[in-house]
mmCIF file of C-alpha atoms in Angstrom:
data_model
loop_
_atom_site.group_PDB
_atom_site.id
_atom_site.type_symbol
_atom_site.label_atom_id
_atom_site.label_comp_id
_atom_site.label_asym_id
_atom_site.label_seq_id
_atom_site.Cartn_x
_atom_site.Cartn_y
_atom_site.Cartn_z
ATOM 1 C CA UNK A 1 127.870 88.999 80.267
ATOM 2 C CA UNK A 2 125.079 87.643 82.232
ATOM 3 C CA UNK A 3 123.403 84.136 81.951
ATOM 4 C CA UNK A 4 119.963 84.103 82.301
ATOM 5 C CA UNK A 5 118.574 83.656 86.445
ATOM 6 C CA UNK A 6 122.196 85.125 87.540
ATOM 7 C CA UNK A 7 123.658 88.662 88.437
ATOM 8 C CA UNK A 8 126.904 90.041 88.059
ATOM 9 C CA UNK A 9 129.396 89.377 90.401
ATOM 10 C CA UNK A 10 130.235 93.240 91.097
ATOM 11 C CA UNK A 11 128.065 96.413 91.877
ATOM 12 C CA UNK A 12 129.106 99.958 91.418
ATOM 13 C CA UNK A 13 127.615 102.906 92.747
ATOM 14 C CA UNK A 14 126.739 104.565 89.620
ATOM 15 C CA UNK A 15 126.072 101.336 87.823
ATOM 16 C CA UNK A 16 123.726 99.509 89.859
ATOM 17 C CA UNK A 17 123.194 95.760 88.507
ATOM 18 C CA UNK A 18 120.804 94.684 86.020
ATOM 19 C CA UNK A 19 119.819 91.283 86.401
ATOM 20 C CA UNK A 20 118.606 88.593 83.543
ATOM 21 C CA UNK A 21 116.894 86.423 86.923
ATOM 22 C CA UNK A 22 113.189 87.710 86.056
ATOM 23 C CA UNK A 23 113.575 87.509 82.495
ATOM 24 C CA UNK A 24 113.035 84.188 81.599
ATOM 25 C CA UNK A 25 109.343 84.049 83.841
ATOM 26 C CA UNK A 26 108.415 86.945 84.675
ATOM 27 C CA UNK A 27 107.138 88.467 88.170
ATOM 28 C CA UNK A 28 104.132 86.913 89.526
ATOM 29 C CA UNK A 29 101.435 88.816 89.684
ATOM 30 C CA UNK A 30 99.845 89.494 93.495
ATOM 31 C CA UNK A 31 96.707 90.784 94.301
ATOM 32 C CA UNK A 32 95.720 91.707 98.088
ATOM 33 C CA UNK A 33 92.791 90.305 99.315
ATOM 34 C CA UNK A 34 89.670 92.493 100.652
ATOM 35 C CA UNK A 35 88.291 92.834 103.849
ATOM 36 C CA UNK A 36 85.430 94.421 103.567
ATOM 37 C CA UNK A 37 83.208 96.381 106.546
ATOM 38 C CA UNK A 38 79.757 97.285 105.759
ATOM 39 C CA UNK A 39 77.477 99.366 107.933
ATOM 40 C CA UNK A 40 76.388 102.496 108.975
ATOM 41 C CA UNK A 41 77.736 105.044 111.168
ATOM 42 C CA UNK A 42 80.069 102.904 113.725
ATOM 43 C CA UNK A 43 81.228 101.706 110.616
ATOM 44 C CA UNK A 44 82.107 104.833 108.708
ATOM 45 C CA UNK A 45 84.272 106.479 111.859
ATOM 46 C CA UNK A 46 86.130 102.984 112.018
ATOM 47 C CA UNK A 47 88.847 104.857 110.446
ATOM 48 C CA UNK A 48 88.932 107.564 112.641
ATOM 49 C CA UNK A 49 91.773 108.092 115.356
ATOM 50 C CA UNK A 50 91.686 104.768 117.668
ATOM 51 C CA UNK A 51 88.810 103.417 115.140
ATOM 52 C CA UNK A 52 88.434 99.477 114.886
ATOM 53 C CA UNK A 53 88.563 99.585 110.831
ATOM 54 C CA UNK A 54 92.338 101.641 111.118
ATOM 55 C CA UNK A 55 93.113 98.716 113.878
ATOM 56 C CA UNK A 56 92.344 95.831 111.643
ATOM 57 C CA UNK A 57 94.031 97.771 108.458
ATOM 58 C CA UNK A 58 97.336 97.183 111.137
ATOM 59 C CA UNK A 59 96.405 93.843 112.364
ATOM 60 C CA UNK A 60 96.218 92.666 108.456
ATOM 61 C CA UNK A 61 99.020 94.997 107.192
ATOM 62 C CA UNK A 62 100.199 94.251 103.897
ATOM 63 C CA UNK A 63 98.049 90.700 104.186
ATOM 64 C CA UNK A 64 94.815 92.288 103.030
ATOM 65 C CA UNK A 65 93.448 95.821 101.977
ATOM 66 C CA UNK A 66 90.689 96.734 104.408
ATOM 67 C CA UNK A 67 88.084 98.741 102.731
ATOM 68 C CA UNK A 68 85.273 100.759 104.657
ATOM 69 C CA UNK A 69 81.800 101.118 103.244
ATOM 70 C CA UNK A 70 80.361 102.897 106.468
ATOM 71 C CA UNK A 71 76.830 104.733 105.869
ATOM 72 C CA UNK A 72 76.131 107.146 108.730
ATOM 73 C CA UNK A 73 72.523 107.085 109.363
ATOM 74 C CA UNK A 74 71.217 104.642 106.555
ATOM 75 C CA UNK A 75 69.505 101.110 107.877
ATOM 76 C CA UNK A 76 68.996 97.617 106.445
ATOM 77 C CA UNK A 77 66.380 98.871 103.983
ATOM 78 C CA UNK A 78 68.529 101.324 102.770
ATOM 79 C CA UNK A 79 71.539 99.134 102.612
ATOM 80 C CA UNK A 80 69.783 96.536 100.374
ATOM 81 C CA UNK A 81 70.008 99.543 97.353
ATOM 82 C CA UNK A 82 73.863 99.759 97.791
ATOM 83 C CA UNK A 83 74.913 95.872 97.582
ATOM 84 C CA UNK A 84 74.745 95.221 94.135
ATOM 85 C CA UNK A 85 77.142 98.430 93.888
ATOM 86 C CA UNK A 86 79.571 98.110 96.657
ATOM 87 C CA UNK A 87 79.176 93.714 95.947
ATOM 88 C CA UNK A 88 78.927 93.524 92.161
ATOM 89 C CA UNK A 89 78.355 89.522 91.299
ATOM 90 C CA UNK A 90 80.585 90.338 88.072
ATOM 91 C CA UNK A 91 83.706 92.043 87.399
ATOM 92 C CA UNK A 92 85.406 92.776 90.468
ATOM 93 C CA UNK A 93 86.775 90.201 92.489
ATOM 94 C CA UNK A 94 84.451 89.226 95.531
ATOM 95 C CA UNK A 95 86.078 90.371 99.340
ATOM 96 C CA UNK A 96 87.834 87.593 101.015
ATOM 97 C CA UNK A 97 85.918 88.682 104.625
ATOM 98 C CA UNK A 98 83.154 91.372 105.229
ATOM 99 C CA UNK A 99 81.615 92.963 108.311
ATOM 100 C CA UNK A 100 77.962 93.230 107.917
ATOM 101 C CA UNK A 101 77.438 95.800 111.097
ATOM 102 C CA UNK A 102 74.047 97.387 110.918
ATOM 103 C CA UNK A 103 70.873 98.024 113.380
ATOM 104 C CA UNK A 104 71.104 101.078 115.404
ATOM 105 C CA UNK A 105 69.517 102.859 113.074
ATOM 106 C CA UNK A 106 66.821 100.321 111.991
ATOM 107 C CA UNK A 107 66.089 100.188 116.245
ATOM 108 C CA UNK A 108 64.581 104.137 116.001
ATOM 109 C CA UNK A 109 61.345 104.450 117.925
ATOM 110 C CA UNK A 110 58.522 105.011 115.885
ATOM 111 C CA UNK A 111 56.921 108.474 116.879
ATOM 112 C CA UNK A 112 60.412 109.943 118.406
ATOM 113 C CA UNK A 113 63.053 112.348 116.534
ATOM 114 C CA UNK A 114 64.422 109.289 114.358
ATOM 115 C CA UNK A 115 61.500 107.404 113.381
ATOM 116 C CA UNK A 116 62.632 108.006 109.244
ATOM 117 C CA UNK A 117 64.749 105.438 110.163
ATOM 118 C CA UNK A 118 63.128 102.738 112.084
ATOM 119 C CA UNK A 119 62.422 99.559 110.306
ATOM 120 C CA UNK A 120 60.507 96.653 111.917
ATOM 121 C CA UNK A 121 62.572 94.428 113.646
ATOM 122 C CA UNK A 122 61.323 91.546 111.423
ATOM 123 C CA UNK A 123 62.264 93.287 108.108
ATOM 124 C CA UNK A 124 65.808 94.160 109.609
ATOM 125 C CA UNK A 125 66.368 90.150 109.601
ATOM 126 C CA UNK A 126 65.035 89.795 106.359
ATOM 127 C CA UNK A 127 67.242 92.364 105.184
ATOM 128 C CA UNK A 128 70.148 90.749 106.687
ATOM 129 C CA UNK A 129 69.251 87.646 105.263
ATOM 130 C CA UNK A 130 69.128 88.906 101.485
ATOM 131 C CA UNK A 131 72.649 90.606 102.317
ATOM 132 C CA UNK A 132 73.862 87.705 103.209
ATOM 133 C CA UNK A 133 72.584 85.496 100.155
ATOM 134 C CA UNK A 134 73.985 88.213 97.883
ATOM 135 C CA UNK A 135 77.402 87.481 99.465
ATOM 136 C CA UNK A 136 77.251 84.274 98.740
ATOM 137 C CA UNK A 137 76.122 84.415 95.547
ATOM 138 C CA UNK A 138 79.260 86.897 94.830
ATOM 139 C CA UNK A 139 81.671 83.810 96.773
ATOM 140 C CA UNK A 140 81.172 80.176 98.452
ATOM 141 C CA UNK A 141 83.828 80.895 100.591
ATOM 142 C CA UNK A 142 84.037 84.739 101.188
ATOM 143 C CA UNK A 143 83.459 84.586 105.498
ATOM 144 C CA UNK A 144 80.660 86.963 106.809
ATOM 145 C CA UNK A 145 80.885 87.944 109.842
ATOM 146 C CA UNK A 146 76.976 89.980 111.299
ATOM 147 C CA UNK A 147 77.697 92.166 113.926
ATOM 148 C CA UNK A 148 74.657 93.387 116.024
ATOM 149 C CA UNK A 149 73.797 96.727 117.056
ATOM 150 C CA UNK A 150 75.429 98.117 119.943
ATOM 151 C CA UNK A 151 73.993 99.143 123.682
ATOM 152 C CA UNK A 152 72.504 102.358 124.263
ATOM 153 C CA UNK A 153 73.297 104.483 127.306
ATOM 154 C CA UNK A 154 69.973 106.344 127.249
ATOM 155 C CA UNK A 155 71.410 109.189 129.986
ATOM 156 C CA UNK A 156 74.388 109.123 127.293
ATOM 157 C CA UNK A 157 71.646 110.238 124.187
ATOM 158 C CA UNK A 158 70.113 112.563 126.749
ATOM 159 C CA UNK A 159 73.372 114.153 127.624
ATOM 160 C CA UNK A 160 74.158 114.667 124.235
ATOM 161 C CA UNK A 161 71.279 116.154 122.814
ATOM 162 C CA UNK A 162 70.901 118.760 125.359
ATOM 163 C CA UNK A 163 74.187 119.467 124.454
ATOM 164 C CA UNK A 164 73.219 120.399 121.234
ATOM 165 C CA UNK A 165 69.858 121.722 121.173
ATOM 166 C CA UNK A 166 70.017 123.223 124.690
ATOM 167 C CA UNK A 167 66.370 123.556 125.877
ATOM 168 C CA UNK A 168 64.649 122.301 122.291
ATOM 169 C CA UNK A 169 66.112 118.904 122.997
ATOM 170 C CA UNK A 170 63.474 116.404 122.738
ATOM 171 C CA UNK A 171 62.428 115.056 125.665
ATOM 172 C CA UNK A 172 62.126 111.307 125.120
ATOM 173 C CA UNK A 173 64.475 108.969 123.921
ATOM 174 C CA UNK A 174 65.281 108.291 120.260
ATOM 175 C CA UNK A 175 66.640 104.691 121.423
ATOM 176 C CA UNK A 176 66.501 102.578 123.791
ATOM 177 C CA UNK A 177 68.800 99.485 125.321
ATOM 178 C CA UNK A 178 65.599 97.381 125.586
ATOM 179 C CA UNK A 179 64.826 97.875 121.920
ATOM 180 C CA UNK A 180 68.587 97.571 120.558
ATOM 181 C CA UNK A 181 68.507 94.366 122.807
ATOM 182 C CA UNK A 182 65.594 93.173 120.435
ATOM 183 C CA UNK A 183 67.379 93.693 117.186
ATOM 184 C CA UNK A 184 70.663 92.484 118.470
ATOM 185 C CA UNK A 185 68.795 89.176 119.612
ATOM 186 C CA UNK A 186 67.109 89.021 115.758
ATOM 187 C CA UNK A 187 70.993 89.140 114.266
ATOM 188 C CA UNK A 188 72.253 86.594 116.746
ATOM 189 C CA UNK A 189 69.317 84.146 115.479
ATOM 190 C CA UNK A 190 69.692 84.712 111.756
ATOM 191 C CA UNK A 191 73.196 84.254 112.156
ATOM 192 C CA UNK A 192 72.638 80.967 113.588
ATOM 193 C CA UNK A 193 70.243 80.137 111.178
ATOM 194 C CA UNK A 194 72.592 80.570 108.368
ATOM 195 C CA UNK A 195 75.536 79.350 109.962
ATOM 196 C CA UNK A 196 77.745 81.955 109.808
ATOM 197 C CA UNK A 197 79.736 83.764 112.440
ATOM 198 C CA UNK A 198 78.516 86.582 114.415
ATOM 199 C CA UNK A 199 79.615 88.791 117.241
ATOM 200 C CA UNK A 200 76.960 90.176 120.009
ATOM 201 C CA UNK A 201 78.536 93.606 120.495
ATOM 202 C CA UNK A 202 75.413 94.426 122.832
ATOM 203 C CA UNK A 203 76.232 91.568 125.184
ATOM 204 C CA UNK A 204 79.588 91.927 125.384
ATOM 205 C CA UNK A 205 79.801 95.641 126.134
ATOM 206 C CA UNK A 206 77.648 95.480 128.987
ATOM 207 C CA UNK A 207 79.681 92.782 130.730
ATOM 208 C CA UNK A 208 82.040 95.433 131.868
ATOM 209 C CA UNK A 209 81.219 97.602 134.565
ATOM 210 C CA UNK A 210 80.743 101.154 133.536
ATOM 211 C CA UNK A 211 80.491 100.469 129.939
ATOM 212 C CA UNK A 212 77.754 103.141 129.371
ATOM 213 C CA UNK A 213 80.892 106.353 129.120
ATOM 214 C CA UNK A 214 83.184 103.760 128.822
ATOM 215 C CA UNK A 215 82.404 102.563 125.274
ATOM 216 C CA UNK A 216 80.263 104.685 124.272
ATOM 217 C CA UNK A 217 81.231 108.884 123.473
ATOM 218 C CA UNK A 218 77.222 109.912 122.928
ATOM 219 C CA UNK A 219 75.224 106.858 124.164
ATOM 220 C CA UNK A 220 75.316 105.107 120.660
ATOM 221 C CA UNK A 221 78.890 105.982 119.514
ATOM 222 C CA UNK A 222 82.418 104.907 119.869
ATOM 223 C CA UNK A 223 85.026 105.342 122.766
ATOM 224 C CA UNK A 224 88.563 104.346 121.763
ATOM 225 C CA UNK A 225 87.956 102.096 124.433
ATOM 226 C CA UNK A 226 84.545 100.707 122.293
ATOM 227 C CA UNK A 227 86.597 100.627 119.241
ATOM 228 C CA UNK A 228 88.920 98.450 120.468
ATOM 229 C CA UNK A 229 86.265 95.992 122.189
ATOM 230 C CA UNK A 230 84.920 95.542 118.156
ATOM 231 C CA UNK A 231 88.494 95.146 116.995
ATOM 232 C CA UNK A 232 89.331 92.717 119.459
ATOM 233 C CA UNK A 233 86.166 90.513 118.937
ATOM 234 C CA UNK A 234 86.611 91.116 114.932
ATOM 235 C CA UNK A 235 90.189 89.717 114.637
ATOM 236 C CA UNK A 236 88.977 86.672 116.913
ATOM 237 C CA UNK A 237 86.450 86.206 114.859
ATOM 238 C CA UNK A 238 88.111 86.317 111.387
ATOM 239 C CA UNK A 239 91.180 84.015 112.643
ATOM 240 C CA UNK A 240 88.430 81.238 114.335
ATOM 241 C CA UNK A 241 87.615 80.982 110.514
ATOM 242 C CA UNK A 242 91.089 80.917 109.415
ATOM 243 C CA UNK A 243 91.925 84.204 108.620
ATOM 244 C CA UNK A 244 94.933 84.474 110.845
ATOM 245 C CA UNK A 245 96.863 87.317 109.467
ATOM 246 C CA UNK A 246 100.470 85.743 110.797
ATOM 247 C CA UNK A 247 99.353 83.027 108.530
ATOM 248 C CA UNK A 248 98.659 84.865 105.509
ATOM 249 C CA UNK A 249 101.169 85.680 102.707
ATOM 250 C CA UNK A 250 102.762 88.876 101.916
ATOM 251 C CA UNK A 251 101.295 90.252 98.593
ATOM 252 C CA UNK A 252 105.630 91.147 97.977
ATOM 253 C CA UNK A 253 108.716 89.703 99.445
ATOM 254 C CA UNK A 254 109.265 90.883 102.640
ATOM 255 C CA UNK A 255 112.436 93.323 102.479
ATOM 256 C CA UNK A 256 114.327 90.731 104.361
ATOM 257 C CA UNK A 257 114.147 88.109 101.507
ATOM 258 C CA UNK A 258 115.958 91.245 98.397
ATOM 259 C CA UNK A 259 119.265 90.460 97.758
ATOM 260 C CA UNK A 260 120.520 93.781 97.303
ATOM 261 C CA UNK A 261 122.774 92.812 94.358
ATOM 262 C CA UNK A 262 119.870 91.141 92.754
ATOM 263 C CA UNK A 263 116.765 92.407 93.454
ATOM 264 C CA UNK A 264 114.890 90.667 90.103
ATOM 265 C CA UNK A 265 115.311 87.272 92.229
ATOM 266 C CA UNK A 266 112.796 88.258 95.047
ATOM 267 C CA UNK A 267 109.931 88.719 92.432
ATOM 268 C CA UNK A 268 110.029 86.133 90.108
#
């Protein structure tokens, strides 16, 4: 017989132990944290082979679930009809961290191949604005982190569309690195503006030499190599606001702390 918060003294193989230690409290109940990443395209193929989202799902590793809401080809003014969906102010607890990486799209020319897409520069930081307010109004302390739009390697888009279309590929750009540069200058401002953290991917990827095939796979679009210039800049940015994953509890014991005659003690 067994008193209660102790296990018997012998284990057999066909027998294992059953242990009175969680029976008086209980286990604890644990509940991972969210980081969530928000955006279009870039965002969606984060989980992809080499993809920053499946890096920071490792970095973060049984700290915190990291949950993609990537929208390939959808812009700020389509983004503002998914919030109160993916960020509902009621019923579902509100992400510890989320990515808010959006503007390549909303940086279309007007009168080329993508101008469906375009929105005017202006409106883009409006609509980053209301995403952010919505965030807060779902937490005061959930950490936002704006990303801006990434270069564009214009020979890159050029490259790649006559590899589609052959001959029929249109002629003049879609995007350019002068107009991202715009839109990416907007986010850096509102960000500012509202205090919050944000990381200027379009800057940064043009400090290294080559960057152009280096980060980019079609002139707008990931390299491993890109990926892991996000990731890098991501995880910097999450653990300047305290978000340090080495830091953060295990949602369960780690395997180390189960006594293997009593296994009840670890999750009381």
């Amino acid at each position: 017989m067994t008193t209660p918060g102790s296990c018997p003294a012998t284990t057999t193989a066909t027998n294992p132990p059953v242990c009175d230690a969680g029976a008086a409290g209980g286990s604890q109940k644990m509940v991972r944290p969210r980081l969530v990443l928000f955006g279009d395209s870039i965002t969606e193929q984060s989980f992809r082979p080499g993809g920053w989202g499946a890096a920071l799902a490792d970095t973060y590793s049984r700290k915190a679930d990291v949950v993609v809401r990537g929208y390939g080809g959808y812009n700020t003014r389509w983004a503002l009809f998914l919030i109160h969906h993916i960020f509902p102010l009621d019923g579902l607890a509100p992400p510890l961290a989320t990515t808010i990486f959006f503007g390549a799209n909303d940086a279309a020319l007007l009168g080329r191949t993508s101008e469906r897409q375009h929105v005017p520069v202006s409106e883009y930081k409006n609509n980053l604005k209301t995403i952010v307010n919505h965030l807060k109004d779902c937490s005061s302390s959930v950490v936002i982190v704006l990303i801006t739009p990434p270069p564009i390697d214009e020979e890159g888009r050029e490259r790649f569309a006559r590899s589609l279309y052959g001959q029929d590929a249109r002629k003049l750009p879609e995007r350019t690195n002068e107009m991202a540069g715009v839109y990416a200058g907007y986010c850096v401002e509102l960000a500012r503006e509202m205090h919050i953290p944000c990381i200027n991917i379009w800057s940064k990827m043009q400090e290294t030499e080559g960057w152009q095939k280096l980060y980019l796979s079609d002139g707008l679009h990931l390299t491993p190599e890109g990926n892991a210039v996000v990731h890098k800049e991501v995880v910097e940015t999450l653990r300047n606001a305290g978000l340090k994953a080495e830091h953060m509890p295990y949602d369960f014991p780690h395997h180390s702390k189960i006594d293997g005659s009593c296994p009840e003690k670890a999750f009381q």
